[in-house]
Amino acid sequence: MDFRVFNLGLVDFKKALQFQKEIFQEIKNNSFNGALILCRHYPVITLGRGGKKENIKVPLSELKNRGIHLYEIERGGDVTYHGPGQLIAYPVFNLNYLKKDIHLFLRQLEGLAIDFLSDFGIKGLRYKGLTGVWIDKKKVASIGIAIRDWITFHGISINIKQDDLDNFSLIKPCGMDIEMTSLESVLNRGVEIDNIKNNLIEKFRESYE
């Protein structure tokens, strides 16, 4: 399946969500088959369909004081944090051109994240019953999607920058008492997100084109 790539850079979550919805409509209208949207977000916490507000560990006033917005959205999963230290990919794909299998799509996203980490000599792991990718017992990639008319939106975030992990302490990521990690934390060196975007794009191309 051919797909277009859009690189939004550092963008407000709400603007990126609106862009996803516009692309979604274009794909629904058969303007093209799919799109991969890459971006980073200003600090934001999102609550998925299965999310519980009690998994936010601080008062909402504390989030406001820190300049962190909270959005309740239509993706699956619980609560997560997005920030400028993550590489985020939103595949807006028409599964009518692939396989209409939501479970398979989630596993494919995990697989390409594992392949992405392998480029850096890092072994990414899956754990049965848990969505996402882990390095040992720490989570490095979170996945939450929505599907409407067999077209996907939302997607996957991979923690890259070590200094953007602190805000995860404000929540129970994915509703669990877990520790998050990043590419920089494991490599023990700096990683520029702009320098590795093409690695992730290539993994999507290998999986879906």
mmCIF file of C-alpha atoms in Angstrom:
data_model
loop_
_atom_site.group_PDB
_atom_site.id
_atom_site.type_symbol
_atom_site.label_atom_id
_atom_site.label_comp_id
_atom_site.label_asym_id
_atom_site.label_seq_id
_atom_site.Cartn_x
_atom_site.Cartn_y
_atom_site.Cartn_z
ATOM 1 C CA MET A 1 0.000 0.000 0.000
ATOM 2 C CA ASP A 2 1.343 3.410 -0.937
ATOM 3 C CA PHE A 3 1.217 6.070 1.762
ATOM 4 C CA ARG A 4 2.174 9.703 1.998
ATOM 5 C CA VAL A 5 4.506 10.999 4.711
ATOM 6 C CA PHE A 6 3.795 14.239 6.572
ATOM 7 C CA ASN A 7 6.355 15.668 8.988
ATOM 8 C CA LEU A 8 4.707 18.190 11.317
ATOM 9 C CA GLY A 9 7.704 18.752 13.602
ATOM 10 C CA LEU A 10 6.948 20.077 17.105
ATOM 11 C CA VAL A 11 3.218 20.738 17.133
ATOM 12 C CA ASP A 12 0.367 21.232 19.571
ATOM 13 C CA PHE A 13 -1.525 17.981 20.176
ATOM 14 C CA LYS A 14 -4.884 19.490 19.281
ATOM 15 C CA LYS A 15 -3.585 20.787 15.944
ATOM 16 C CA ALA A 16 -2.073 17.401 15.134
ATOM 17 C CA LEU A 17 -5.349 15.676 15.999
ATOM 18 C CA GLN A 18 -7.242 18.021 13.696
ATOM 19 C CA PHE A 19 -4.734 17.308 10.930
ATOM 20 C CA GLN A 20 -5.224 13.562 11.454
ATOM 21 C CA LYS A 21 -8.969 13.986 11.077
ATOM 22 C CA GLU A 22 -8.547 15.977 7.864
ATOM 23 C CA ILE A 23 -6.256 13.291 6.446
ATOM 24 C CA PHE A 24 -8.697 10.626 7.632
ATOM 25 C CA GLN A 25 -11.459 12.270 5.602
ATOM 26 C CA GLU A 26 -9.221 12.482 2.528
ATOM 27 C CA ILE A 27 -8.502 8.767 2.780
ATOM 28 C CA LYS A 28 -12.167 7.960 3.354
ATOM 29 C CA ASN A 29 -12.918 9.910 0.171
ATOM 30 C CA ASN A 30 -10.314 7.768 -1.662
ATOM 31 C CA SER A 31 -8.019 10.731 -2.381
ATOM 32 C CA PHE A 32 -5.144 8.425 -1.393
ATOM 33 C CA ASN A 33 -4.684 5.126 0.437
ATOM 34 C CA GLY A 34 -2.797 6.085 3.559
ATOM 35 C CA ALA A 35 -0.648 8.609 5.375
ATOM 36 C CA LEU A 36 2.105 8.477 7.981
ATOM 37 C CA ILE A 37 2.196 11.583 10.154
ATOM 38 C CA LEU A 38 5.383 12.172 12.167
ATOM 39 C CA CYS A 39 5.544 14.762 14.912
ATOM 40 C CA ARG A 40 6.508 15.722 18.445
ATOM 41 C CA HIS A 41 4.174 17.379 20.946
ATOM 42 C CA TYR A 42 4.341 20.082 23.538
ATOM 43 C CA PRO A 43 3.722 18.443 26.955
ATOM 44 C CA VAL A 44 0.270 16.888 27.057
ATOM 45 C CA ILE A 45 -1.541 14.061 28.829
ATOM 46 C CA THR A 46 -4.178 12.091 26.951
ATOM 47 C CA LEU A 47 -6.804 9.749 28.314
ATOM 48 C CA GLY A 48 -8.011 6.971 26.031
ATOM 49 C CA ARG A 49 -11.394 5.280 25.853
ATOM 50 C CA GLY A 50 -10.537 2.874 28.659
ATOM 51 C CA GLY A 51 -8.794 5.521 30.746
ATOM 52 C CA LYS A 52 -9.434 6.321 34.388
ATOM 53 C CA LYS A 53 -8.786 9.797 35.720
ATOM 54 C CA GLU A 54 -7.524 8.317 38.980
ATOM 55 C CA ASN A 55 -4.469 7.172 36.999
ATOM 56 C CA ILE A 56 -3.448 10.825 36.894
ATOM 57 C CA LYS A 57 -1.519 11.085 40.163
ATOM 58 C CA VAL A 58 -1.677 14.860 40.644
ATOM 59 C CA PRO A 59 -4.563 17.342 40.787
ATOM 60 C CA LEU A 60 -5.596 18.869 37.478
ATOM 61 C CA SER A 61 -4.546 22.224 38.912
ATOM 62 C CA GLU A 62 -0.976 20.880 39.078
ATOM 63 C CA LEU A 63 -1.100 19.996 35.394
ATOM 64 C CA LYS A 64 -2.339 23.491 34.619
ATOM 65 C CA ASN A 65 0.464 25.041 36.662
ATOM 66 C CA ARG A 66 2.965 23.016 34.647
ATOM 67 C CA GLY A 67 1.360 24.057 31.359
ATOM 68 C CA ILE A 68 0.314 20.485 30.561
ATOM 69 C CA HIS A 69 -3.028 20.091 28.803
ATOM 70 C CA LEU A 70 -5.306 17.094 29.323
ATOM 71 C CA TYR A 71 -7.394 15.646 26.502
ATOM 72 C CA GLU A 72 -9.892 12.794 26.566
ATOM 73 C CA ILE A 73 -9.677 11.142 23.162
ATOM 74 C CA GLU A 74 -11.032 8.215 21.166
ATOM 75 C CA ARG A 75 -7.967 5.978 21.030
ATOM 76 C CA GLY A 76 -7.823 2.723 22.939
ATOM 77 C CA GLY A 77 -5.915 2.406 26.178
ATOM 78 C CA ASP A 78 -5.570 4.391 29.350
ATOM 79 C CA VAL A 79 -3.536 7.478 30.232
ATOM 80 C CA THR A 80 -0.252 8.482 28.627
ATOM 81 C CA TYR A 81 2.082 11.446 28.359
ATOM 82 C CA HIS A 82 3.422 13.000 25.167
ATOM 83 C CA GLY A 83 6.262 15.490 25.039
ATOM 84 C CA PRO A 84 8.917 16.993 22.782
ATOM 85 C CA GLY A 85 11.328 14.174 23.621
ATOM 86 C CA GLN A 86 9.243 11.555 21.843
ATOM 87 C CA LEU A 87 9.080 10.546 18.208
ATOM 88 C CA ILE A 88 5.404 10.045 17.418
ATOM 89 C CA ALA A 89 3.962 8.321 14.379
ATOM 90 C CA TYR A 90 0.296 8.455 13.450
ATOM 91 C CA PRO A 91 -0.436 5.946 10.668
ATOM 92 C CA VAL A 92 -3.727 6.850 9.013
ATOM 93 C CA PHE A 93 -4.085 3.679 6.988
ATOM 94 C CA ASN A 94 -7.027 2.186 5.137
ATOM 95 C CA LEU A 95 -7.039 -1.422 6.302
ATOM 96 C CA ASN A 96 -9.246 -2.350 3.360
ATOM 97 C CA TYR A 97 -5.966 -2.321 1.403
ATOM 98 C CA LEU A 98 -4.168 -4.391 4.044
ATOM 99 C CA LYS A 99 -5.779 -6.876 6.433
ATOM 100 C CA LYS A 100 -8.877 -5.967 8.401
ATOM 101 C CA ASP A 101 -7.409 -7.274 11.631
ATOM 102 C CA ILE A 102 -6.983 -4.839 14.536
ATOM 103 C CA HIS A 103 -4.942 -7.258 16.653
ATOM 104 C CA LEU A 104 -2.556 -7.860 13.755
ATOM 105 C CA PHE A 105 -2.157 -4.119 13.163
ATOM 106 C CA LEU A 106 -1.187 -3.564 16.816
ATOM 107 C CA ARG A 107 1.345 -6.396 16.675
ATOM 108 C CA GLN A 108 2.790 -4.949 13.453
ATOM 109 C CA LEU A 109 3.283 -1.580 15.144
ATOM 110 C CA GLU A 110 5.111 -3.321 17.979
ATOM 111 C CA GLY A 111 7.210 -5.237 15.479
ATOM 112 C CA LEU A 112 8.362 -2.183 13.578
ATOM 113 C CA ALA A 113 9.232 -0.440 16.866
ATOM 114 C CA ILE A 114 11.343 -3.478 17.798
ATOM 115 C CA ASP A 115 13.041 -3.297 14.386
ATOM 116 C CA PHE A 116 13.612 0.440 14.894
ATOM 117 C CA LEU A 117 15.345 -0.214 18.230
ATOM 118 C CA SER A 118 17.474 -2.947 16.672
ATOM 119 C CA ASP A 119 19.068 -0.296 14.425
ATOM 120 C CA PHE A 120 20.674 0.992 17.631
ATOM 121 C CA GLY A 121 21.685 -2.414 18.938
ATOM 122 C CA ILE A 122 18.803 -2.476 21.429
ATOM 123 C CA LYS A 123 16.595 -5.511 22.015
ATOM 124 C CA GLY A 124 12.953 -4.485 22.259
ATOM 125 C CA LEU A 125 10.511 -6.863 23.919
ATOM 126 C CA ARG A 126 6.833 -7.691 23.882
ATOM 127 C CA TYR A 127 5.036 -8.987 26.948
ATOM 128 C CA LYS A 128 1.941 -11.122 26.573
ATOM 129 C CA GLY A 129 -1.237 -9.245 27.306
ATOM 130 C CA LEU A 130 0.455 -5.843 27.276
ATOM 131 C CA THR A 131 0.441 -3.505 24.285
ATOM 132 C CA GLY A 132 3.689 -1.656 23.569
ATOM 133 C CA VAL A 133 7.418 -2.314 23.519
ATOM 134 C CA TRP A 134 9.758 -2.714 26.450
ATOM 135 C CA ILE A 135 13.473 -2.756 27.156
ATOM 136 C CA ASP A 136 13.908 -5.250 29.968
ATOM 137 C CA LYS A 137 11.147 -4.238 32.406
ATOM 138 C CA LYS A 138 10.903 -0.588 31.331
ATOM 139 C CA LYS A 139 8.523 0.645 28.652
ATOM 140 C CA VAL A 140 9.954 2.589 25.723
ATOM 141 C CA ALA A 141 7.096 2.669 23.186
ATOM 142 C CA SER A 142 3.378 3.181 23.787
ATOM 143 C CA ILE A 143 0.638 2.347 21.311
ATOM 144 C CA GLY A 144 -2.970 3.479 21.194
ATOM 145 C CA ILE A 145 -5.116 3.501 18.084
ATOM 146 C CA ALA A 146 -8.631 4.166 16.920
ATOM 147 C CA ILE A 147 -10.286 2.630 13.862
ATOM 148 C CA ARG A 148 -13.329 3.944 12.059
ATOM 149 C CA ASP A 149 -14.588 2.597 8.722
ATOM 150 C CA TRP A 150 -11.479 0.377 8.811
ATOM 151 C CA ILE A 151 -9.245 3.456 8.695
ATOM 152 C CA THR A 152 -6.733 3.821 11.519
ATOM 153 C CA PHE A 153 -5.676 6.921 13.388
ATOM 154 C CA HIS A 154 -3.667 7.786 16.505
ATOM 155 C CA GLY A 155 -0.628 5.485 16.740
ATOM 156 C CA ILE A 156 2.724 4.982 18.428
ATOM 157 C CA SER A 157 5.098 7.096 20.507
ATOM 158 C CA ILE A 158 8.719 6.167 21.148
ATOM 159 C CA ASN A 159 10.636 7.797 23.993
ATOM 160 C CA ILE A 160 13.886 9.229 22.640
ATOM 161 C CA LYS A 161 15.116 12.003 24.954
ATOM 162 C CA GLN A 162 16.108 11.165 28.514
ATOM 163 C CA ASP A 163 15.182 14.598 29.883
ATOM 164 C CA ASP A 164 11.522 14.193 28.879
ATOM 165 C CA LEU A 165 10.783 11.226 31.141
ATOM 166 C CA ASP A 166 10.084 13.158 34.363
ATOM 167 C CA ASN A 167 6.494 14.012 33.433
ATOM 168 C CA PHE A 168 5.603 10.315 33.353
ATOM 169 C CA SER A 169 5.788 10.521 37.163
ATOM 170 C CA LEU A 170 2.538 12.512 37.041
ATOM 171 C CA ILE A 171 0.588 9.481 35.826
ATOM 172 C CA LYS A 172 0.346 5.720 35.993
ATOM 173 C CA PRO A 173 1.367 5.095 32.383
ATOM 174 C CA CYS A 174 -1.232 2.912 30.652
ATOM 175 C CA GLY A 175 -2.833 2.537 34.076
ATOM 176 C CA MET A 176 0.126 0.535 35.420
ATOM 177 C CA ASP A 177 2.837 1.026 38.021
ATOM 178 C CA ILE A 178 5.696 0.853 35.554
ATOM 179 C CA GLU A 179 8.889 2.705 34.798
ATOM 180 C CA MET A 180 9.493 4.329 31.446
ATOM 181 C CA THR A 181 12.799 4.552 29.623
ATOM 182 C CA SER A 182 14.159 6.209 26.502
ATOM 183 C CA LEU A 183 16.593 5.579 23.672
ATOM 184 C CA GLU A 184 19.070 8.043 25.202
ATOM 185 C CA SER A 185 18.806 6.382 28.623
ATOM 186 C CA VAL A 186 19.759 3.013 27.193
ATOM 187 C CA LEU A 187 22.462 4.266 24.836
ATOM 188 C CA ASN A 188 23.851 6.665 27.444
ATOM 189 C CA ARG A 189 24.368 9.333 24.796
ATOM 190 C CA GLY A 190 22.455 12.088 23.067
ATOM 191 C CA VAL A 191 20.181 11.304 20.130
ATOM 192 C CA GLU A 192 18.754 13.982 17.825
ATOM 193 C CA ILE A 193 15.194 13.107 16.865
ATOM 194 C CA ASP A 194 15.452 14.756 13.440
ATOM 195 C CA ASN A 195 18.368 12.452 12.637
ATOM 196 C CA ILE A 196 16.415 9.239 13.242
ATOM 197 C CA LYS A 197 13.005 9.989 11.725
ATOM 198 C CA ASN A 198 13.955 8.303 8.475
ATOM 199 C CA ASN A 199 14.763 5.116 10.392
ATOM 200 C CA LEU A 200 11.157 4.915 11.549
ATOM 201 C CA ILE A 201 9.745 5.854 8.143
ATOM 202 C CA GLU A 202 11.785 3.042 6.617
ATOM 203 C CA LYS A 203 10.354 0.534 9.103
ATOM 204 C CA PHE A 204 6.835 1.549 8.065
ATOM 205 C CA ARG A 205 7.753 1.208 4.405
ATOM 206 C CA GLU A 206 9.198 -2.270 5.003
ATOM 207 C CA SER A 207 6.011 -3.307 6.797
ATOM 208 C CA TYR A 208 3.333 -1.764 4.617
ATOM 209 C CA GLU A 209 4.582 -0.919 1.114
#
